[in-house]
Amino acid sequence: MTPGQAATLGAVVDTIVPADDYPSGTEAGVLDYLAGQFGRDLADLRAYYGAGLDAVEAEARERHGAGFPELPPGRREELLRALESGDTRVPWPFDAAAFVETVVGHVMEGFYGDPGNGGNHDAVSWRMIGFEVGD
Amino acid sequence: MRGTGLMRVDAVVIGSGAGGGVAAAVLAEAGKHVLVLERGRDLTFEEIGRDHLRNHRLTRYPHRSGPDYEDGPRVVVDATGGEKVVRPHEPGFHGNATLVGGGTRLYGAQAWRFLPADFTMASTYGVPAGSSLADWPIGYDDLEPYYERAEWEIGVCGDHAAGSRHWRRARPYPMSPLPEGLQAAALRRGAAALGWDVLPVPLLINSVPYGGRAACTRCQHCVGFACPADAKNGSHNTVLSRALATGRARLLPEAVAERLECDPSGRVTGVRWVDRSGARHVAEAEVVICAAGAIETARLLQNSPTRREPHGLGNNHDQVGRHLQGHAYAWALGEMDEPVHDGLGPGVSLATLDFVHYNDGVIGGAMLADEFTVLPLAFWARNLPPGLPRWGARNKQYMRDNYRRVMRVGGPVQEIPNPEARTRLDPQVRDRWGIPVARLSGATHPESLRTGDFIAGRAREWLLASGARRAWAARAPLTLHAGQHQSGTCRMGDDERTSVVDRWGRVHGHDNLYVADASVHVTNGGVNPVLTVMALAFRTAERLCADW
């Protein structure tokens, strides 16, 4: 993954799980989860992610003249919602809506999954919702 | 013994789950030498783990507790004839946990007896066009003593008095139910308001120390996981242990039954099996008992053709693999005014049996109960209201505000079987050992979904009466429902033209070949089926020993 793609990915993750009183997706370790999965179950999806993130970046430049990570949160959300509904402005190598849906699923795995999978640091999302696990 | 290529035993049992474990115990305790072949691994609690992405409740990646990704796929044929190759963790595979103990190692352990009318579906409701709805050749009273054995020898907690309207029983449950929590309290209020009858869900779980093992610690990783306290009673820690303790039983994990061996007259003489390395072995036996689950048992019989039975053992009337069914679950979700999640497992607690039978305008019905503790990711995937964004600030806020409030009520809708819902051998695709894989096709009968709609309506009604500020439901799809409750592929009957095994579980036309899993179920009840699998296995194995 290029530095540019990594920056876009971080911004996408934090658009899917934004910070509030509780940490955002990246703050809770979703990128650590994804890094682990790109070496494991999602190894075959690395190129898919790269191409999709490039397309998200191109959409941001086409629509707003700025990169996705530079956009204010509201604009980022608006853009991903548009892609989710199939509204694209640049050529995509595959279905944009399916890409968003795929990434959302993986982000939620990293955020709400067990900490043993590398995300959800200190079970922060579980504390947030009230899923308390003893020994 | 491995690598010697040949062994000789009194009986081979294929599968170490609910039926296989019981059969092995009964035979070994009757003095028989038994070999249990289990295709899965013998896994520890740590190896099974508490992985929220790889368990039999929520499967997003290949299983940690079998079937292994590498073992091979199945082929699924859809309504338009389109074929898809599916891996064990993917939707449509219709698998069950594959390890020593089978599904019982990880199950939720609901311990229901079928209701008397579950054995007489056809005479109670008639036979809808296109269905193969039929009565069982045996009834509740035939099975009652064996239900009792399963309850006491494996270990069930429950309230026999609360269920006395539904079942005639000779003995109470050996253990009283687990204490009730917030979900049950809310549902009791709702049922009282509606005038519905409720009872604690009977569970194959120790509410007190039992059988030399501890009581449930109320952890929240029950269904889909192994028990940290060894308080969940399955094949592995009850009947299988008993079988091994006799010194006359051997359990071989990672041993895949490939084919039943027969002599030139077509009589079964043993089992050909494959070890992890791919080496072939033969176990010769007087008797063979198939308990590999409805799909794998059918696959094994179909993969054992002889001159006398060219389409597989017991399959001269094209019945093996047909009538495949499980349960078409009907659910509703309710967003309660007050939190109902109290962090106490297993989570499932209170049921009503008021709608299992005799509902106006539909066939059969289902038991309704609350849900096992929901993993956070599963809650996100399945329990959010329609219309809520799947991500973003509102989604995160909803999870935070309502994880402890949203409650699911649902139940296993008794399916109306049909002959086109079936498993066959795929003509092309092979598993890692070169054995033809299962090819699944067909769907449940539309009547099952009509019943499901009715049941989902009752679930919604119960939630609203219990304090839900809103409730929603979704329709079960017109698809195959097999999975963890798979059954029906070697149905029991007196007529060999319309069934595969006789009323004792013996394959028609064979004197030494038996089926002791849910394959034999003519219909699958409106409740979880595992106690029935165990009871039938006790009955089949006891009769087999009496004649032997």
PDB file of C-alpha atoms in Angstrom, chain B residues 22-291:
ATOM      1  CA  VAL B  22     -24.549 -42.209  22.458  1.00  0.00           C
ATOM      2  CA  ALA B  23     -24.280 -45.209  20.134  1.00  0.00           C
ATOM      3  CA  ALA B  24     -20.614 -45.741  21.056  1.00  0.00           C
ATOM      4  CA  ALA B  25     -21.400 -45.673  24.776  1.00  0.00           C
ATOM      5  CA  VAL B  26     -24.324 -48.099  24.582  1.00  0.00           C
ATOM      6  CA  LEU B  27     -22.371 -50.566  22.436  1.00  0.00           C
ATOM      7  CA  ALA B  28     -19.117 -50.402  24.412  1.00  0.00           C
ATOM      8  CA  GLU B  29     -20.970 -50.806  27.713  1.00  0.00           C
ATOM      9  CA  ALA B  30     -22.752 -53.832  26.234  1.00  0.00           C
ATOM     10  CA  GLY B  31     -19.345 -55.440  25.718  1.00  0.00           C
ATOM     11  CA  LYS B  32     -18.787 -54.596  22.059  1.00  0.00           C
ATOM     12  CA  HIS B  33     -15.481 -53.398  20.665  1.00  0.00           C
ATOM     13  CA  VAL B  34     -16.174 -50.083  18.991  1.00  0.00           C
ATOM     14  CA  LEU B  35     -14.175 -47.860  16.684  1.00  0.00           C
ATOM     15  CA  VAL B  36     -15.358 -44.256  16.388  1.00  0.00           C
ATOM     16  CA  LEU B  37     -14.186 -42.444  13.254  1.00  0.00           C
ATOM     17  CA  GLU B  38     -14.303 -38.658  13.523  1.00  0.00           C
ATOM     18  CA  ARG B  39     -13.294 -36.566  10.540  1.00  0.00           C
ATOM     19  CA  GLY B  40     -12.602 -33.490  12.686  1.00  0.00           C
ATOM     20  CA  ARG B  41      -9.742 -32.800  15.039  1.00  0.00           C
ATOM     21  CA  ASP B  42      -9.583 -33.323  18.791  1.00  0.00           C
ATOM     22  CA  LEU B  43      -9.408 -29.662  19.786  1.00  0.00           C
ATOM     23  CA  THR B  44      -8.733 -28.058  23.150  1.00  0.00           C
ATOM     24  CA  PHE B  45     -10.684 -25.123  24.562  1.00  0.00           C
ATOM     25  CA  GLU B  46      -7.742 -22.865  23.702  1.00  0.00           C
ATOM     26  CA  GLU B  47      -7.575 -24.097  20.113  1.00  0.00           C
ATOM     27  CA  ILE B  48     -11.285 -23.414  19.617  1.00  0.00           C
ATOM     28  CA  GLY B  49     -10.772 -20.035  21.229  1.00  0.00           C
ATOM     29  CA  ARG B  50     -13.099 -17.084  21.636  1.00  0.00           C
ATOM     30  CA  ASP B  51     -12.592 -15.696  18.197  1.00  0.00           C
ATOM     31  CA  HIS B  52     -15.498 -13.425  17.302  1.00  0.00           C
ATOM     32  CA  LEU B  53     -14.790 -13.714  13.587  1.00  0.00           C
ATOM     33  CA  ARG B  54     -14.307 -17.457  13.312  1.00  0.00           C
ATOM     34  CA  ASN B  55     -16.905 -19.391  15.279  1.00  0.00           C
ATOM     35  CA  HIS B  56     -20.026 -21.333  14.493  1.00  0.00           C
ATOM     36  CA  ARG B  57     -22.273 -18.495  15.593  1.00  0.00           C
ATOM     37  CA  LEU B  58     -20.605 -15.827  13.462  1.00  0.00           C
ATOM     38  CA  THR B  59     -18.465 -17.016  10.607  1.00  0.00           C
ATOM     39  CA  ARG B  60     -16.641 -14.420   8.590  1.00  0.00           C
ATOM     40  CA  TYR B  61     -13.462 -16.400   7.930  1.00  0.00           C
ATOM     41  CA  PRO B  62     -12.499 -20.102   7.891  1.00  0.00           C
ATOM     42  CA  HIS B  63     -13.490 -21.994  11.009  1.00  0.00           C
ATOM     43  CA  ARG B  64     -11.145 -22.733  13.871  1.00  0.00           C
ATOM     44  CA  SER B  65     -13.291 -25.699  14.902  1.00  0.00           C
ATOM     45  CA  GLY B  66     -13.884 -27.395  11.565  1.00  0.00           C
ATOM     46  CA  PRO B  67     -14.745 -28.084   8.868  1.00  0.00           C
ATOM     47  CA  ASP B  68     -11.324 -26.927   7.684  1.00  0.00           C
ATOM     48  CA  TYR B  69     -11.158 -24.711   4.617  1.00  0.00           C
ATOM     49  CA  GLU B  70      -8.777 -27.154   2.918  1.00  0.00           C
ATOM     50  CA  ASP B  71     -11.039 -30.171   3.464  1.00  0.00           C
ATOM     51  CA  GLY B  72     -13.097 -29.233   0.461  1.00  0.00           C
ATOM     52  CA  PRO B  73     -16.186 -27.342  -0.632  1.00  0.00           C
ATOM     53  CA  ARG B  74     -19.751 -28.255  -1.423  1.00  0.00           C
ATOM     54  CA  VAL B  75     -21.652 -27.367  -4.557  1.00  0.00           C
ATOM     55  CA  VAL B  76     -24.929 -25.486  -4.217  1.00  0.00           C
ATOM     56  CA  VAL B  77     -27.447 -25.406  -7.043  1.00  0.00           C
ATOM     57  CA  ASP B  78     -29.914 -22.515  -6.950  1.00  0.00           C
ATOM     58  CA  ALA B  79     -33.498 -22.356  -8.211  1.00  0.00           C
ATOM     59  CA  THR B  80     -32.388 -21.331 -11.721  1.00  0.00           C
ATOM     60  CA  GLY B  81     -29.905 -24.200 -11.966  1.00  0.00           C
ATOM     61  CA  GLY B  82     -26.909 -21.954 -11.323  1.00  0.00           C
ATOM     62  CA  GLU B  83     -24.054 -23.704  -9.520  1.00  0.00           C
ATOM     63  CA  LYS B  84     -21.792 -22.261  -6.898  1.00  0.00           C
ATOM     64  CA  VAL B  85     -18.819 -23.829  -5.124  1.00  0.00           C
ATOM     65  CA  VAL B  86     -19.000 -22.887  -1.431  1.00  0.00           C
ATOM     66  CA  ARG B  87     -16.336 -23.255   1.234  1.00  0.00           C
ATOM     67  CA  PRO B  88     -17.203 -24.484   4.744  1.00  0.00           C
ATOM     68  CA  HIS B  89     -17.424 -21.014   6.305  1.00  0.00           C
ATOM     69  CA  GLU B  90     -19.462 -19.495   3.492  1.00  0.00           C
ATOM     70  CA  PRO B  91     -23.251 -19.151   3.423  1.00  0.00           C
ATOM     71  CA  GLY B  92     -24.880 -22.056   1.637  1.00  0.00           C
ATOM     72  CA  PHE B  93     -22.446 -24.717   2.830  1.00  0.00           C
ATOM     73  CA  HIS B  94     -24.956 -25.812   5.475  1.00  0.00           C
ATOM     74  CA  GLY B  95     -22.266 -27.227   7.709  1.00  0.00           C
ATOM     75  CA  ASN B  96     -21.988 -28.077  11.332  1.00  0.00           C
ATOM     76  CA  ALA B  97     -19.042 -28.005  13.703  1.00  0.00           C
ATOM     77  CA  THR B  98     -16.569 -30.702  12.713  1.00  0.00           C
ATOM     78  CA  LEU B  99     -14.445 -31.821  15.626  1.00  0.00           C
ATOM     79  CA  VAL B 100     -14.488 -34.436  18.373  1.00  0.00           C
ATOM     80  CA  GLY B 101     -17.944 -34.091  19.948  1.00  0.00           C
ATOM     81  CA  GLY B 102     -19.399 -32.654  16.761  1.00  0.00           C
ATOM     82  CA  GLY B 103     -21.935 -29.908  17.201  1.00  0.00           C
ATOM     83  CA  THR B 104     -22.365 -30.814  20.877  1.00  0.00           C
ATOM     84  CA  ARG B 105     -18.947 -29.370  21.693  1.00  0.00           C
ATOM     85  CA  LEU B 106     -20.134 -25.893  20.718  1.00  0.00           C
ATOM     86  CA  TYR B 107     -23.900 -25.962  20.742  1.00  0.00           C
ATOM     87  CA  GLY B 108     -26.302 -23.767  22.635  1.00  0.00           C
ATOM     88  CA  ALA B 109     -27.569 -26.996  24.192  1.00  0.00           C
ATOM     89  CA  GLN B 110     -31.303 -26.408  24.139  1.00  0.00           C
ATOM     90  CA  ALA B 111     -32.735 -29.713  25.313  1.00  0.00           C
ATOM     91  CA  TRP B 112     -36.242 -29.964  23.932  1.00  0.00           C
ATOM     92  CA  ARG B 113     -38.308 -33.086  23.588  1.00  0.00           C
ATOM     93  CA  PHE B 114     -40.365 -33.100  20.399  1.00  0.00           C
ATOM     94  CA  LEU B 115     -44.057 -32.617  21.117  1.00  0.00           C
ATOM     95  CA  PRO B 116     -46.388 -35.571  20.490  1.00  0.00           C
ATOM     96  CA  ALA B 117     -47.911 -33.893  17.419  1.00  0.00           C
ATOM     97  CA  ASP B 118     -44.429 -33.494  15.900  1.00  0.00           C
ATOM     98  CA  PHE B 119     -44.543 -37.218  15.130  1.00  0.00           C
ATOM     99  CA  THR B 120     -47.895 -37.025  13.333  1.00  0.00           C
ATOM    100  CA  MET B 121     -47.599 -33.972  11.089  1.00  0.00           C
ATOM    101  CA  ALA B 122     -49.326 -35.501   8.053  1.00  0.00           C
ATOM    102  CA  SER B 123     -52.343 -36.868   9.906  1.00  0.00           C
ATOM    103  CA  THR B 124     -52.627 -33.654  11.923  1.00  0.00           C
ATOM    104  CA  TYR B 125     -52.425 -31.201   9.021  1.00  0.00           C
ATOM    105  CA  GLY B 126     -52.808 -33.149   5.776  1.00  0.00           C
ATOM    106  CA  VAL B 127     -50.135 -33.238   3.082  1.00  0.00           C
ATOM    107  CA  PRO B 128     -49.642 -30.003   1.099  1.00  0.00           C
ATOM    108  CA  ALA B 129     -49.084 -30.339  -2.658  1.00  0.00           C
ATOM    109  CA  GLY B 130     -45.433 -30.681  -3.521  1.00  0.00           C
ATOM    110  CA  SER B 131     -44.457 -31.697  -0.009  1.00  0.00           C
ATOM    111  CA  SER B 132     -43.374 -35.030   1.440  1.00  0.00           C
ATOM    112  CA  LEU B 133     -44.939 -34.355   4.818  1.00  0.00           C
ATOM    113  CA  ALA B 134     -45.377 -37.707   6.593  1.00  0.00           C
ATOM    114  CA  ASP B 135     -45.989 -39.209   9.995  1.00  0.00           C
ATOM    115  CA  TRP B 136     -43.182 -40.907  11.852  1.00  0.00           C
ATOM    116  CA  PRO B 137     -43.535 -44.693  12.220  1.00  0.00           C
ATOM    117  CA  ILE B 138     -43.055 -44.194  15.969  1.00  0.00           C
ATOM    118  CA  GLY B 139     -44.631 -41.753  18.384  1.00  0.00           C
ATOM    119  CA  TYR B 140     -43.719 -39.715  21.417  1.00  0.00           C
ATOM    120  CA  ASP B 141     -44.488 -42.577  23.805  1.00  0.00           C
ATOM    121  CA  ASP B 142     -42.000 -44.836  22.021  1.00  0.00           C
ATOM    122  CA  LEU B 143     -39.285 -42.267  22.555  1.00  0.00           C
ATOM    123  CA  GLU B 144     -40.205 -41.015  26.037  1.00  0.00           C
ATOM    124  CA  PRO B 145     -38.006 -43.451  28.009  1.00  0.00           C
ATOM    125  CA  TYR B 146     -35.045 -42.530  25.806  1.00  0.00           C
ATOM    126  CA  TYR B 147     -35.631 -38.815  26.212  1.00  0.00           C
ATOM    127  CA  GLU B 148     -35.412 -39.505  29.921  1.00  0.00           C
ATOM    128  CA  ARG B 149     -32.121 -41.349  29.485  1.00  0.00           C
ATOM    129  CA  ALA B 150     -30.696 -38.470  27.475  1.00  0.00           C
ATOM    130  CA  GLU B 151     -31.823 -35.958  30.095  1.00  0.00           C
ATOM    131  CA  TRP B 152     -30.266 -37.884  32.973  1.00  0.00           C
ATOM    132  CA  GLU B 153     -27.210 -39.485  31.376  1.00  0.00           C
ATOM    133  CA  ILE B 154     -26.077 -36.396  29.476  1.00  0.00           C
ATOM    134  CA  GLY B 155     -27.553 -33.894  31.904  1.00  0.00           C
ATOM    135  CA  VAL B 156     -30.346 -31.359  31.462  1.00  0.00           C
ATOM    136  CA  CYS B 157     -31.485 -28.471  33.613  1.00  0.00           C
ATOM    137  CA  GLY B 158     -35.110 -27.406  33.316  1.00  0.00           C
ATOM    138  CA  ASP B 159     -38.506 -27.101  34.971  1.00  0.00           C
ATOM    139  CA  HIS B 160     -40.539 -30.262  34.366  1.00  0.00           C
ATOM    140  CA  ALA B 161     -43.645 -28.845  36.046  1.00  0.00           C
ATOM    141  CA  ALA B 162     -43.765 -25.846  33.717  1.00  0.00           C
ATOM    142  CA  GLY B 163     -43.703 -28.207  30.741  1.00  0.00           C
ATOM    143  CA  SER B 164     -46.180 -30.746  32.075  1.00  0.00           C
ATOM    144  CA  ARG B 165     -48.947 -29.542  29.766  1.00  0.00           C
ATOM    145  CA  HIS B 166     -46.854 -30.552  26.757  1.00  0.00           C
ATOM    146  CA  TRP B 167     -45.196 -33.842  27.637  1.00  0.00           C
ATOM    147  CA  ARG B 168     -46.077 -36.919  29.622  1.00  0.00           C
ATOM    148  CA  ARG B 169     -42.904 -37.768  31.511  1.00  0.00           C
ATOM    149  CA  ALA B 170     -41.939 -40.330  34.122  1.00  0.00           C
ATOM    150  CA  ARG B 171     -39.148 -38.395  35.831  1.00  0.00           C
ATOM    151  CA  PRO B 172     -38.327 -34.725  36.389  1.00  0.00           C
ATOM    152  CA  TYR B 173     -35.225 -33.080  34.992  1.00  0.00           C
ATOM    153  CA  PRO B 174     -32.091 -33.908  36.985  1.00  0.00           C
ATOM    154  CA  MET B 175     -31.296 -30.219  37.530  1.00  0.00           C
ATOM    155  CA  SER B 176     -33.402 -27.123  38.124  1.00  0.00           C
ATOM    156  CA  PRO B 177     -33.105 -24.284  35.606  1.00  0.00           C
ATOM    157  CA  LEU B 178     -30.490 -21.553  35.644  1.00  0.00           C
ATOM    158  CA  PRO B 179     -31.622 -18.362  37.430  1.00  0.00           C
ATOM    159  CA  GLU B 180     -33.578 -16.000  35.203  1.00  0.00           C
ATOM    160  CA  GLY B 181     -32.273 -12.603  34.155  1.00  0.00           C
ATOM    161  CA  LEU B 182     -33.612  -9.385  32.690  1.00  0.00           C
ATOM    162  CA  GLN B 183     -34.734 -10.841  29.352  1.00  0.00           C
ATOM    163  CA  ALA B 184     -36.814 -13.507  31.052  1.00  0.00           C
ATOM    164  CA  ALA B 185     -38.318 -10.985  33.469  1.00  0.00           C
ATOM    165  CA  ALA B 186     -39.472  -8.776  30.600  1.00  0.00           C
ATOM    166  CA  LEU B 187     -40.807 -11.724  28.612  1.00  0.00           C
ATOM    167  CA  ARG B 188     -42.682 -13.111  31.626  1.00  0.00           C
ATOM    168  CA  ARG B 189     -44.465  -9.764  31.970  1.00  0.00           C
ATOM    169  CA  GLY B 190     -45.313  -9.763  28.279  1.00  0.00           C
ATOM    170  CA  ALA B 191     -46.589 -13.343  28.310  1.00  0.00           C
ATOM    171  CA  ALA B 192     -48.740 -12.623  31.365  1.00  0.00           C
ATOM    172  CA  ALA B 193     -50.284  -9.638  29.599  1.00  0.00           C
ATOM    173  CA  LEU B 194     -51.044 -11.802  26.555  1.00  0.00           C
ATOM    174  CA  GLY B 195     -52.219 -14.810  28.560  1.00  0.00           C
ATOM    175  CA  TRP B 196     -49.478 -17.005  27.125  1.00  0.00           C
ATOM    176  CA  ASP B 197     -47.925 -19.961  28.894  1.00  0.00           C
ATOM    177  CA  VAL B 198     -44.122 -19.856  29.365  1.00  0.00           C
ATOM    178  CA  LEU B 199     -41.412 -22.167  30.635  1.00  0.00           C
ATOM    179  CA  PRO B 200     -37.664 -21.961  31.218  1.00  0.00           C
ATOM    180  CA  VAL B 201     -35.693 -23.261  28.240  1.00  0.00           C
ATOM    181  CA  PRO B 202     -34.316 -26.707  29.147  1.00  0.00           C
ATOM    182  CA  LEU B 203     -30.561 -26.856  28.544  1.00  0.00           C
ATOM    183  CA  LEU B 204     -27.895 -29.559  28.421  1.00  0.00           C
ATOM    184  CA  ILE B 205     -25.951 -27.353  30.816  1.00  0.00           C
ATOM    185  CA  ASN B 206     -25.141 -27.872  34.489  1.00  0.00           C
ATOM    186  CA  SER B 207     -27.052 -25.393  36.650  1.00  0.00           C
ATOM    187  CA  VAL B 208     -25.393 -27.158  39.597  1.00  0.00           C
ATOM    188  CA  PRO B 209     -22.383 -29.486  39.632  1.00  0.00           C
ATOM    189  CA  TYR B 210     -23.414 -32.669  37.846  1.00  0.00           C
ATOM    190  CA  GLY B 211     -21.728 -35.728  36.417  1.00  0.00           C
ATOM    191  CA  GLY B 212     -18.469 -34.856  38.160  1.00  0.00           C
ATOM    192  CA  ARG B 213     -18.249 -31.463  36.471  1.00  0.00           C
ATOM    193  CA  ALA B 214     -18.840 -27.873  37.554  1.00  0.00           C
ATOM    194  CA  ALA B 215     -21.853 -25.615  37.145  1.00  0.00           C
ATOM    195  CA  CYS B 216     -22.241 -22.988  34.440  1.00  0.00           C
ATOM    196  CA  THR B 217     -20.290 -19.791  35.156  1.00  0.00           C
ATOM    197  CA  ARG B 218     -22.754 -17.698  33.084  1.00  0.00           C
ATOM    198  CA  CYS B 219     -20.052 -16.622  30.646  1.00  0.00           C
ATOM    199  CA  GLN B 220     -21.286 -14.991  27.464  1.00  0.00           C
ATOM    200  CA  HIS B 221     -19.538 -17.257  24.998  1.00  0.00           C
ATOM    201  CA  CYS B 222     -21.834 -20.261  24.971  1.00  0.00           C
ATOM    202  CA  VAL B 223     -23.338 -21.139  21.616  1.00  0.00           C
ATOM    203  CA  GLY B 224     -20.598 -21.367  19.007  1.00  0.00           C
ATOM    204  CA  PHE B 225     -17.852 -21.829  21.593  1.00  0.00           C
ATOM    205  CA  ALA B 226     -16.498 -24.500  23.910  1.00  0.00           C
ATOM    206  CA  CYS B 227     -17.366 -24.185  27.600  1.00  0.00           C
ATOM    207  CA  PRO B 228     -14.645 -22.730  29.847  1.00  0.00           C
ATOM    208  CA  ALA B 229     -16.032 -24.549  32.892  1.00  0.00           C
ATOM    209  CA  ASP B 230     -16.793 -27.848  31.142  1.00  0.00           C
ATOM    210  CA  ALA B 231     -20.368 -27.296  32.321  1.00  0.00           C
ATOM    211  CA  LYS B 232     -21.934 -27.758  28.889  1.00  0.00           C
ATOM    212  CA  ASN B 233     -22.840 -31.398  28.477  1.00  0.00           C
ATOM    213  CA  GLY B 234     -22.025 -32.825  25.081  1.00  0.00           C
ATOM    214  CA  SER B 235     -20.961 -36.063  23.560  1.00  0.00           C
ATOM    215  CA  HIS B 236     -17.268 -35.412  24.289  1.00  0.00           C
ATOM    216  CA  ASN B 237     -17.566 -35.146  28.095  1.00  0.00           C
ATOM    217  CA  THR B 238     -20.381 -37.634  28.773  1.00  0.00           C
ATOM    218  CA  VAL B 239     -21.177 -40.606  26.534  1.00  0.00           C
ATOM    219  CA  LEU B 240     -17.942 -40.548  24.544  1.00  0.00           C
ATOM    220  CA  SER B 241     -15.954 -40.517  27.801  1.00  0.00           C
ATOM    221  CA  ARG B 242     -18.056 -43.419  29.048  1.00  0.00           C
ATOM    222  CA  ALA B 243     -17.396 -45.385  25.882  1.00  0.00           C
ATOM    223  CA  LEU B 244     -13.640 -44.834  26.160  1.00  0.00           C
ATOM    224  CA  ALA B 245     -13.662 -45.670  29.878  1.00  0.00           C
ATOM    225  CA  THR B 246     -14.798 -49.228  29.107  1.00  0.00           C
ATOM    226  CA  GLY B 247     -11.475 -49.882  27.379  1.00  0.00           C
ATOM    227  CA  ARG B 248     -13.437 -51.335  24.469  1.00  0.00           C
ATOM    228  CA  ALA B 249     -13.819 -48.172  22.413  1.00  0.00           C
ATOM    229  CA  ARG B 250     -11.270 -46.291  20.326  1.00  0.00           C
ATOM    230  CA  LEU B 251     -11.736 -42.813  18.980  1.00  0.00           C
ATOM    231  CA  LEU B 252      -9.808 -41.841  15.880  1.00  0.00           C
ATOM    232  CA  PRO B 253      -9.907 -38.136  15.115  1.00  0.00           C
ATOM    233  CA  GLU B 254      -8.947 -36.858  11.658  1.00  0.00           C
ATOM    234  CA  ALA B 255     -10.257 -40.101  10.188  1.00  0.00           C
ATOM    235  CA  VAL B 256     -12.562 -39.582   7.222  1.00  0.00           C
ATOM    236  CA  ALA B 257     -14.962 -42.359   6.285  1.00  0.00           C
ATOM    237  CA  GLU B 258     -14.815 -42.684   2.521  1.00  0.00           C
ATOM    238  CA  ARG B 259     -16.917 -45.705   1.683  1.00  0.00           C
ATOM    239  CA  LEU B 260     -18.745 -48.580   3.305  1.00  0.00           C
ATOM    240  CA  GLU B 261     -17.197 -51.882   2.255  1.00  0.00           C
ATOM    241  CA  CYS B 262     -19.440 -54.750   1.192  1.00  0.00           C
ATOM    242  CA  ASP B 263     -18.997 -58.415   0.292  1.00  0.00           C
ATOM    243  CA  PRO B 264     -20.080 -59.707  -3.140  1.00  0.00           C
ATOM    244  CA  SER B 265     -23.643 -60.213  -1.890  1.00  0.00           C
ATOM    245  CA  GLY B 266     -23.847 -56.529  -0.941  1.00  0.00           C
ATOM    246  CA  ARG B 267     -23.641 -57.051   2.811  1.00  0.00           C
ATOM    247  CA  VAL B 268     -21.699 -54.403   4.724  1.00  0.00           C
ATOM    248  CA  THR B 269     -18.357 -55.699   6.020  1.00  0.00           C
ATOM    249  CA  GLY B 270     -16.655 -52.522   7.228  1.00  0.00           C
ATOM    250  CA  VAL B 271     -15.528 -49.007   6.469  1.00  0.00           C
ATOM    251  CA  ARG B 272     -12.779 -47.686   4.248  1.00  0.00           C
ATOM    252  CA  TRP B 273     -11.332 -44.511   5.726  1.00  0.00           C
ATOM    253  CA  VAL B 274      -8.621 -41.966   4.999  1.00  0.00           C
ATOM    254  CA  ASP B 275      -6.197 -40.451   7.459  1.00  0.00           C
ATOM    255  CA  ARG B 276      -4.808 -36.921   7.385  1.00  0.00           C
ATOM    256  CA  SER B 277      -1.922 -37.946   5.166  1.00  0.00           C
ATOM    257  CA  GLY B 278      -4.263 -39.436   2.580  1.00  0.00           C
ATOM    258  CA  ALA B 279      -3.418 -43.051   3.403  1.00  0.00           C
ATOM    259  CA  ARG B 280      -6.353 -45.459   3.063  1.00  0.00           C
ATOM    260  CA  HIS B 281      -7.314 -47.951   5.756  1.00  0.00           C
ATOM    261  CA  VAL B 282     -10.083 -50.474   6.226  1.00  0.00           C
ATOM    262  CA  ALA B 283     -11.855 -51.227   9.491  1.00  0.00           C
ATOM    263  CA  GLU B 284     -13.750 -54.508   9.298  1.00  0.00           C
ATOM    264  CA  ALA B 285     -16.861 -54.694  11.442  1.00  0.00           C
ATOM    265  CA  GLU B 286     -19.937 -56.753  12.202  1.00  0.00           C
ATOM    266  CA  VAL B 287     -22.035 -53.598  12.355  1.00  0.00           C
ATOM    267  CA  VAL B 288     -21.683 -50.075  10.981  1.00  0.00           C
ATOM    268  CA  ILE B 289     -23.515 -47.080  12.426  1.00  0.00           C
ATOM    269  CA  CYS B 290     -23.589 -43.845  10.434  1.00  0.00           C
ATOM    270  CA  ALA B 291     -23.857 -40.715  12.567  1.00  0.00           C
TER     271      ALA B 291
END
